[in-house]
Amino acid sequence: MKQEFTRIAVKVGSNVLTRRDGTLDVTRMSALVDQIAELHKSGVEIILISSGAVASGRSEVHPQKKLDSVDQRQLFSAVGQAKLINRYYELFREHNIPVGQVLTTKESFGTRRHYLNQKNCMTVMLENNVIPIVNENDTISVSELMFTDNDELSGLIASMMDTQALIILSNIDGIYNGSPSDPNSSVIREIGHGKDLSNYIQTTKSSFGRGGMLTKTNIARKVADEGITVIIANGKRDNILVDLLQHPEETLCTRFIPSDEPVSSVKKWIAHSEGFAKGEIHINECATEVLNSEKAVSILPIGITHIEGEFEKDDIVRIMDFQGNQVGVGKVNCDSKQAQEAIGKHGKKPVVHYDYLYIE
Ligand SMILES: Nc1ncnc2c1ncn2[C@@H]1O[C@H](COP(=O)(O)OP(=O)(O)O)[C@@H](O)[C@H]1O
Ligand SMILES: N[C@@H](CCC(=O)OP(=O)(O)O)C(=O)O
């Protein structure tokens, strides 16, 4: 059967993989592995981003004394990740499919060199028919440098690996246009560019999740704007993955319509690097206007009003409009001292070149 996608990222949320009592739901895992194996055999390249380390470790160890949240996460994930990957290894082995573990941290995406290094690692795995199973390295990620949750990580991976789709599997059929528990609300089937969903999203989370629906929708929009279809669907439904690919029309889910404007690989990296921004470049009204137009423009010193923070050449900075709203992210061409000296001057080199500027 002809499938729409040939390379996808699949994110499986904590609550899909855990039972109510917090133990690992091996039956569910096994059903998902069977579907991934079927798609893999039909020629789809798959990168799996799997949560579940903390949840699966929680039931294995029973600490003598009360632990704080960091200690708990480190202890449970250290034990739980080993258990999780071991299960995956055994389940995929039944299908003769090799898998590889990729544990990463937010820091590992901070510089372009590190980013390309990870991209290379996963590319080699795919070229050799190995399914990468990615998770955050919770044992060494400290609070300030943690991903909000695995939705954020999955967005980065989908973008980095140029997948055609990112499928986020949670314990819910998609995004509801009201409270999911309200019988009058229903799943929004398609979401186009610029749709504000904030009214619909409740801040409640599933018992084992970290981020909630809000981070899912924010990430989904960002990734769709980079040209990748994002699908939110229920990982607890039988055959969901295969159905999403083979019977997309009939399968209940929320689809974020991708932008049809291509985004270069380096711009994708910049788009996801905001967390590493070292400073802010504030631009005037005229520069804001041209930036919002269809034209390809760089940030020139003449359009800059002021600069906040200190940065080195090649650091990531936020671009702020004349009203103080963030409009983009870019990689700077000079350090903050040189940029400061050039402010308001004509005929100077761009502080952020168009090729390294991502407008949101
Ligand atoms: N409008 C909405 N539509 C669907 N789910 C919502 C909505 N608002 C809040 N949620 C909640 O978001 C939860 C899924 O997010 P999360 O707990 O982060 O899952 P995961 O662990 O799979 O990442 C759902 O179980 C639901 O309770
Ligand atoms: N890295 C963590 C994932 C925690 C998390 O963010 O989960 P999720 O709510 O599924 O996105 C783990 O494996 O337990």
Short mmCIF file of C-alpha atoms and ligand atoms in Angstrom, two decimals:
data_model
loop_
_atom_site.label_atom_id
_atom_site.label_comp_id
_atom_site.label_asym_id
_atom_site.label_seq_id
_atom_site.Cartn_x
_atom_site.Cartn_y
_atom_site.Cartn_z
CA MET A 1 0.00 0.00 0.00
CA LYS A 2 1.28 3.45 -0.89
CA GLN A 3 2.07 5.48 2.21
CA GLU A 4 2.20 9.22 2.53
CA PHE A 5 5.38 9.19 4.61
CA THR A 6 8.70 7.41 4.26
CA ARG A 7 10.50 8.87 7.29
CA ILE A 8 8.70 9.57 10.57
CA ALA A 9 9.42 10.31 14.21
CA VAL A 10 7.11 8.68 16.74
CA LYS A 11 6.91 9.98 20.30
CA VAL A 12 5.38 7.69 22.89
CA GLY A 13 4.32 9.48 26.08
CA SER A 14 4.86 8.26 29.65
CA ASN A 15 1.19 7.56 30.23
CA VAL A 16 0.87 5.41 27.10
CA LEU A 17 3.51 3.09 28.48
CA THR A 18 2.43 2.95 32.10
CA ARG A 19 -0.49 1.37 33.87
CA ARG A 20 -2.50 3.21 36.49
CA ASP A 21 -0.24 1.85 39.27
CA GLY A 22 2.88 3.22 37.53
CA THR A 23 4.25 -0.09 36.32
CA LEU A 24 5.40 -0.57 32.72
CA ASP A 25 2.57 -1.66 30.41
CA VAL A 26 4.44 -4.31 28.45
CA THR A 27 1.33 -5.39 26.53
CA ARG A 28 0.97 -1.84 25.16
CA MET A 29 4.68 -1.65 24.38
CA SER A 30 4.51 -4.93 22.56
CA ALA A 31 1.51 -3.77 20.47
CA LEU A 32 3.35 -0.56 19.51
CA VAL A 33 6.51 -2.48 18.64
CA ASP A 34 4.48 -4.80 16.35
CA GLN A 35 3.10 -1.76 14.51
CA ILE A 36 6.49 -0.06 14.21
CA ALA A 37 7.93 -3.33 12.92
CA GLU A 38 5.18 -3.59 10.30
CA LEU A 39 5.82 -0.04 9.10
CA HIS A 40 9.59 -0.57 9.16
CA LYS A 41 9.21 -3.66 7.00
CA SER A 42 7.04 -1.73 4.56
CA GLY A 43 9.93 0.68 4.04
CA VAL A 44 9.19 3.53 6.47
CA GLU A 45 12.22 4.84 8.36
CA ILE A 46 11.27 5.36 12.01
CA ILE A 47 12.85 7.17 14.91
CA LEU A 48 11.21 6.35 18.22
CA ILE A 49 11.26 8.88 21.05
CA SER A 50 10.13 6.97 24.09
CA SER A 51 9.32 8.25 27.56
CA GLY A 52 8.75 5.86 30.42
CA ALA A 53 12.13 5.65 32.17
CA VAL A 54 11.07 7.40 35.36
CA ALA A 55 7.70 5.68 35.41
CA SER A 56 9.17 2.23 34.93
CA GLY A 57 11.91 2.77 37.53
CA ARG A 58 9.44 3.97 40.15
CA SER A 59 8.02 0.52 40.67
CA GLU A 60 11.46 -1.13 40.87
CA VAL A 61 13.07 0.72 43.80
CA HIS A 62 11.61 1.67 47.13
CA PRO A 63 13.90 4.24 48.77
CA GLN A 64 14.36 3.96 52.54
CA LYS A 65 14.25 7.70 53.14
CA LYS A 66 12.21 10.41 51.43
CA LEU A 67 14.03 11.72 48.34
CA ASP A 68 13.72 15.16 46.80
CA SER A 69 12.39 15.38 43.24
CA VAL A 70 15.83 15.56 41.58
CA ASP A 71 17.13 12.51 43.48
CA GLN A 72 13.95 10.62 42.66
CA ARG A 73 14.17 11.39 38.96
CA GLN A 74 17.82 10.40 38.82
CA LEU A 75 17.33 7.18 40.73
CA PHE A 76 14.15 6.05 38.97
CA SER A 77 15.36 6.94 35.48
CA ALA A 78 18.72 5.19 35.98
CA VAL A 79 16.96 1.97 36.91
CA GLY A 80 13.95 2.48 34.65
CA GLN A 81 15.80 3.34 31.42
CA ALA A 82 17.76 0.08 31.63
CA LYS A 83 14.52 -1.83 32.07
CA LEU A 84 12.79 0.09 29.26
CA ILE A 85 15.50 -0.37 26.64
CA ASN A 86 15.90 -4.00 27.59
CA ARG A 87 12.20 -4.58 26.92
CA TYR A 88 12.37 -2.79 23.58
CA TYR A 89 15.45 -4.77 22.61
CA GLU A 90 13.71 -8.08 23.33
CA LEU A 91 10.44 -7.05 21.64
CA PHE A 92 12.13 -5.81 18.44
CA ARG A 93 14.39 -8.86 18.38
CA GLU A 94 11.30 -11.01 17.83
CA HIS A 95 10.92 -9.11 14.54
CA ASN A 96 14.66 -9.33 13.75
CA ILE A 97 14.99 -5.56 13.93
CA PRO A 98 18.05 -4.12 15.65
CA VAL A 99 17.52 -1.08 17.88
CA GLY A 100 19.97 1.41 19.36
CA GLN A 101 19.69 3.60 22.42
CA VAL A 102 20.27 7.36 22.08
CA LEU A 103 20.27 9.21 25.40
CA THR A 104 20.63 12.93 25.03
CA THR A 105 20.48 16.22 26.91
CA LYS A 106 19.41 19.71 25.96
CA GLU A 107 23.04 20.83 26.10
CA SER A 108 23.91 18.35 23.36
CA PHE A 109 21.94 20.52 20.92
CA GLY A 110 23.58 23.78 22.00
CA THR A 111 26.26 24.12 19.37
CA ARG A 112 25.96 23.35 15.68
CA ARG A 113 28.87 20.90 15.96
CA HIS A 114 27.15 18.85 18.68
CA TYR A 115 23.89 19.01 16.76
CA LEU A 116 25.45 17.69 13.57
CA ASN A 117 27.22 15.02 15.56
CA GLN A 118 23.90 13.68 16.85
CA LYS A 119 22.34 13.96 13.42
CA ASN A 120 25.19 11.91 12.00
CA CYS A 121 24.77 9.25 14.68
CA MET A 122 21.08 8.75 13.90
CA THR A 123 21.62 8.92 10.15
CA VAL A 124 24.15 6.09 10.35
CA MET A 125 21.69 4.06 12.43
CA LEU A 126 18.90 4.53 9.87
CA GLU A 127 21.25 3.72 6.98
CA ASN A 128 21.96 0.43 8.70
CA ASN A 129 18.30 -0.36 9.34
CA VAL A 130 18.64 0.23 13.07
CA ILE A 131 15.72 1.93 14.83
CA PRO A 132 17.00 4.69 17.13
CA ILE A 133 15.16 4.79 20.48
CA VAL A 134 15.68 8.24 21.93
CA ASN A 135 15.08 9.57 25.45
CA GLU A 136 16.43 12.38 27.56
CA ASN A 137 19.33 11.34 29.76
CA ASP A 138 17.39 12.13 32.95
CA THR A 139 20.18 10.88 35.19
CA ILE A 140 22.43 13.81 34.28
CA SER A 141 20.00 16.54 33.13
CA VAL A 142 19.68 19.23 35.75
CA SER A 143 16.56 21.36 36.08
CA GLU A 144 17.64 24.51 34.24
CA LEU A 145 18.95 22.52 31.30
CA MET A 146 16.16 19.98 31.00
CA PHE A 147 13.77 19.64 28.09
CA THR A 148 10.29 20.77 29.15
CA ASP A 149 9.29 17.22 28.33
CA ASN A 150 9.79 14.64 25.61
CA ASP A 151 7.44 16.54 23.29
CA GLU A 152 10.12 19.22 23.03
CA LEU A 153 12.79 16.59 22.43
CA SER A 154 10.68 14.85 19.78
CA GLY A 155 10.18 18.16 17.93
CA LEU A 156 13.92 18.71 17.85
CA ILE A 157 14.59 15.19 16.60
CA ALA A 158 11.91 15.38 13.87
CA SER A 159 13.31 18.70 12.72
CA MET A 160 16.95 17.57 12.90
CA MET A 161 16.30 14.33 11.01
CA ASP A 162 14.14 16.01 8.34
CA THR A 163 11.25 13.62 8.94
CA GLN A 164 8.05 14.16 6.96
CA ALA A 165 5.88 13.60 10.02
CA LEU A 166 6.03 13.64 13.80
CA ILE A 167 3.43 11.45 15.48
CA ILE A 168 2.89 12.26 19.15
CA LEU A 169 1.13 9.42 20.93
CA SER A 170 -0.58 10.31 24.20
CA ASN A 171 -3.51 8.90 26.16
CA ILE A 172 -6.02 11.09 24.33
CA ASP A 173 -7.47 11.06 20.78
CA GLY A 174 -6.21 14.53 19.92
CA ILE A 175 -6.82 18.14 20.94
CA TYR A 176 -10.39 18.77 22.06
CA ASN A 177 -12.21 22.04 21.46
CA GLY A 178 -13.11 22.11 25.16
CA SER A 179 -12.51 20.01 28.20
CA PRO A 180 -11.85 16.42 27.07
CA SER A 181 -14.24 15.22 29.78
CA ASP A 182 -17.09 17.41 28.48
CA PRO A 183 -19.39 15.31 26.24
CA ASN A 184 -20.05 18.40 24.09
CA SER A 185 -16.42 18.78 23.06
CA SER A 186 -14.87 16.97 20.14
CA VAL A 187 -11.44 16.42 18.62
CA ILE A 188 -10.19 19.18 16.30
CA ARG A 189 -9.23 17.24 13.19
CA GLU A 190 -7.05 19.83 11.44
CA ILE A 191 -5.17 22.87 12.66
CA GLY A 192 -3.83 25.43 10.22
CA HIS A 193 -1.18 28.11 10.65
CA GLY A 194 -1.91 30.89 13.15
CA LYS A 195 -4.79 29.20 14.98
CA ASP A 196 -4.81 30.18 18.65
CA LEU A 197 -5.61 27.15 20.78
CA SER A 198 -4.98 28.63 24.21
CA ASN A 199 -8.70 28.77 25.07
CA TYR A 200 -9.12 25.05 24.62
CA ILE A 201 -6.17 23.71 26.53
CA GLN A 202 -6.59 22.75 30.17
CA THR A 203 -3.51 22.84 32.33
CA THR A 204 -4.22 19.38 33.75
CA LYS A 205 -1.75 16.66 32.87
CA SER A 206 -1.91 12.90 32.86
CA SER A 207 -0.57 11.33 36.04
CA PHE A 208 2.84 10.38 34.65
CA GLY A 209 3.41 13.16 32.10
CA ARG A 210 5.68 16.18 32.57
CA GLY A 211 4.60 18.87 30.12
CA GLY A 212 0.90 18.61 29.33
CA MET A 213 -1.13 19.49 26.25
CA LEU A 214 0.10 23.08 26.10
CA THR A 215 3.71 22.12 25.36
CA LYS A 216 2.43 19.56 22.86
CA THR A 217 0.51 22.20 20.88
CA ASN A 218 3.33 24.77 21.02
CA ILE A 219 5.87 22.27 19.76
CA ALA A 220 3.47 20.90 17.18
CA ARG A 221 2.90 24.34 15.68
CA LYS A 222 6.59 25.14 15.57
CA VAL A 223 7.47 21.86 13.88
CA ALA A 224 4.57 22.17 11.39
CA ASP A 225 5.83 25.66 10.50
CA GLU A 226 9.09 23.98 9.49
CA GLY A 227 7.19 21.89 6.94
CA ILE A 228 6.63 18.71 8.98
CA THR A 229 3.14 17.23 9.48
CA VAL A 230 2.44 16.80 13.19
CA ILE A 231 -0.18 14.35 14.40
CA ILE A 232 -1.45 13.96 17.96
CA ALA A 233 -3.23 10.66 18.50
CA ASN A 234 -4.12 8.06 21.10
CA GLY A 235 -1.33 5.53 21.64
CA LYS A 236 -3.68 3.32 23.61
CA ARG A 237 -5.86 2.64 20.56
CA ASP A 238 -5.23 -0.64 18.78
CA ASN A 239 -3.30 -0.39 15.52
CA ILE A 240 -3.19 3.42 15.74
CA LEU A 241 0.20 3.88 14.04
CA VAL A 242 -0.55 1.67 11.08
CA ASP A 243 -4.01 3.22 10.72
CA LEU A 244 -2.60 6.76 10.79
CA LEU A 245 -0.29 5.94 7.90
CA GLN A 246 -2.49 3.61 5.90
CA HIS A 247 -5.99 5.01 6.56
CA PRO A 248 -5.34 8.65 7.42
CA GLU A 249 -8.82 9.87 6.49
CA GLU A 250 -10.71 7.51 8.78
CA THR A 251 -8.39 7.65 11.79
CA LEU A 252 -9.24 9.96 14.66
CA CYS A 253 -6.43 12.41 15.51
CA THR A 254 -5.43 16.07 15.37
CA ARG A 255 -3.27 17.03 12.38
CA PHE A 256 -1.23 20.22 12.20
CA ILE A 257 -1.03 21.26 8.57
CA PRO A 258 2.61 21.82 7.59
CA SER A 259 3.86 25.00 6.00
CA ASP A 260 4.72 24.53 2.33
CA GLU A 261 7.68 26.91 2.48
CA PRO A 262 10.92 24.97 2.84
CA VAL A 263 13.14 25.77 5.85
CA SER A 264 16.90 25.09 5.55
CA SER A 265 18.60 22.66 7.90
CA VAL A 266 20.56 25.41 9.67
CA LYS A 267 17.42 27.50 10.19
CA LYS A 268 15.70 24.49 11.74
CA TRP A 269 18.54 24.18 14.22
CA ILE A 270 18.33 27.90 15.01
CA ALA A 271 14.54 27.65 15.46
CA HIS A 272 15.01 25.07 18.21
CA SER A 273 17.98 26.79 19.87
CA GLU A 274 16.12 29.60 21.56
CA GLY A 275 16.84 28.10 24.97
CA PHE A 276 20.54 28.83 24.40
CA ALA A 277 20.07 32.50 23.48
CA LYS A 278 22.79 34.71 24.99
CA GLY A 279 21.21 38.07 24.30
CA GLU A 280 18.57 40.15 22.56
CA ILE A 281 18.75 42.38 19.50
CA HIS A 282 16.01 45.02 19.47
CA ILE A 283 15.03 46.41 16.08
CA ASN A 284 13.14 49.56 15.07
CA GLU A 285 9.69 49.83 13.50
CA CYS A 286 10.94 50.04 9.93
CA ALA A 287 13.14 46.93 10.35
CA THR A 288 10.20 45.11 11.95
CA GLU A 289 8.04 45.91 8.94
CA VAL A 290 10.53 44.54 6.38
CA LEU A 291 11.16 41.48 8.52
CA ASN A 292 7.43 40.71 8.46
CA SER A 293 7.24 41.15 4.69
CA GLU A 294 7.91 38.40 2.17
CA LYS A 295 11.42 39.77 1.49
CA ALA A 296 14.56 37.88 2.51
CA VAL A 297 16.29 40.36 4.82
CA SER A 298 19.20 40.35 7.23
CA ILE A 299 19.43 42.30 10.50
CA LEU A 300 21.59 45.35 9.69
CA PRO A 301 23.07 47.72 12.31
CA ILE A 302 21.01 50.60 10.88
CA GLY A 303 17.77 48.88 12.04
CA ILE A 304 18.99 48.08 15.57
CA THR A 305 17.88 50.26 18.49
CA HIS A 306 19.68 48.49 21.32
CA ILE A 307 21.26 45.26 22.43
CA GLU A 308 20.82 43.32 25.65
CA GLY A 309 23.21 40.75 27.07
CA GLU A 310 26.72 39.80 26.00
CA PHE A 311 27.43 37.39 23.20
CA GLU A 312 30.26 36.04 21.08
CA LYS A 313 30.29 35.57 17.30
CA ASP A 314 28.14 32.53 16.32
CA ASP A 315 26.05 32.64 19.52
CA ILE A 316 22.25 32.44 19.34
CA VAL A 317 20.27 35.63 20.05
CA ARG A 318 16.60 36.57 20.22
CA ILE A 319 15.29 39.18 17.78
CA MET A 320 12.82 41.58 19.43
CA ASP A 321 10.56 44.01 17.57
CA PHE A 322 10.09 47.70 18.45
CA GLN A 323 7.35 46.76 20.92
CA GLY A 324 9.55 44.27 22.74
CA ASN A 325 7.94 41.11 21.34
CA GLN A 326 10.13 38.28 20.19
CA VAL A 327 9.90 37.87 16.41
CA GLY A 328 12.68 35.45 15.71
CA VAL A 329 15.96 33.79 16.60
CA GLY A 330 19.31 34.10 14.86
CA LYS A 331 23.01 33.26 14.90
CA VAL A 332 25.15 36.40 15.20
CA ASN A 333 27.90 37.34 12.84
CA CYS A 334 29.91 39.35 15.39
CA ASP A 335 30.24 39.75 19.16
CA SER A 336 28.04 42.08 21.24
CA LYS A 337 30.77 44.73 21.54
CA GLN A 338 31.16 45.00 17.75
CA ALA A 339 27.37 45.00 17.29
CA GLN A 340 27.02 47.73 19.90
CA GLU A 341 29.59 49.94 18.10
CA ALA A 342 27.81 49.52 14.76
CA ILE A 343 24.26 50.35 15.97
CA GLY A 344 22.48 52.86 13.71
CA LYS A 345 25.34 53.03 11.18
CA HIS A 346 24.89 52.67 7.42
CA GLY A 347 26.93 50.36 5.17
CA LYS A 348 27.91 47.85 7.87
CA LYS A 349 27.84 44.05 7.63
CA PRO A 350 24.67 42.31 8.89
CA VAL A 351 24.69 41.44 12.60
CA VAL A 352 22.49 38.45 11.74
CA HIS A 353 22.62 37.27 8.14
CA TYR A 354 19.36 36.13 6.52
CA ASP A 355 20.67 32.56 6.12
CA TYR A 356 21.03 32.34 9.91
CA LEU A 357 17.79 34.07 10.83
CA TYR A 358 14.60 32.21 11.71
CA ILE A 359 11.48 34.38 11.78
CA GLU A 360 8.62 32.93 13.83
N1 LIG B 1 -8.02 20.56 24.98
C1 LIG B 1 -7.43 19.41 25.33
N2 LIG B 1 -7.50 18.33 24.51
C2 LIG B 1 -6.90 17.16 24.84
N3 LIG B 1 -6.19 16.96 25.99
C3 LIG B 1 -6.07 17.97 26.85
C4 LIG B 1 -6.69 19.25 26.56
N4 LIG B 1 -6.37 20.07 27.58
C5 LIG B 1 -5.64 19.35 28.46
N5 LIG B 1 -5.44 18.08 28.06
C6 LIG B 1 -4.71 17.06 28.82
O1 LIG B 1 -3.42 16.76 28.24
C7 LIG B 1 -3.07 15.40 28.57
C8 LIG B 1 -1.95 14.88 27.67
O2 LIG B 1 -0.72 15.56 27.94
P1 LIG B 1 0.47 14.86 28.81
O3 LIG B 1 -0.03 14.57 30.17
O4 LIG B 1 1.67 15.73 28.71
O5 LIG B 1 0.68 13.49 28.04
P2 LIG B 1 2.01 12.66 27.65
O6 LIG B 1 2.56 12.03 28.89
O7 LIG B 1 1.48 11.67 26.66
O8 LIG B 1 3.03 13.60 27.01
C9 LIG B 1 -4.40 14.68 28.39
O9 LIG B 1 -4.44 13.47 29.09
C10 LIG B 1 -5.43 15.71 28.86
O10 LIG B 1 -5.83 15.46 30.19
N1 LIG B 2 12.53 11.29 30.06
C1 LIG B 2 11.35 11.05 30.87
C2 LIG B 2 10.15 11.57 30.11
C3 LIG B 2 9.28 12.45 30.92
C4 LIG B 2 8.27 13.19 30.03
O1 LIG B 2 8.45 14.34 29.71
O2 LIG B 2 7.27 12.47 29.57
P1 LIG B 2 6.05 12.90 28.62
O3 LIG B 2 5.02 13.52 29.48
O4 LIG B 2 5.65 11.61 28.04
O5 LIG B 2 6.51 13.82 27.51
C5 LIG B 2 11.17 9.55 31.14
O6 LIG B 2 11.59 8.74 30.32
O7 LIG B 2 10.61 9.21 32.17
#
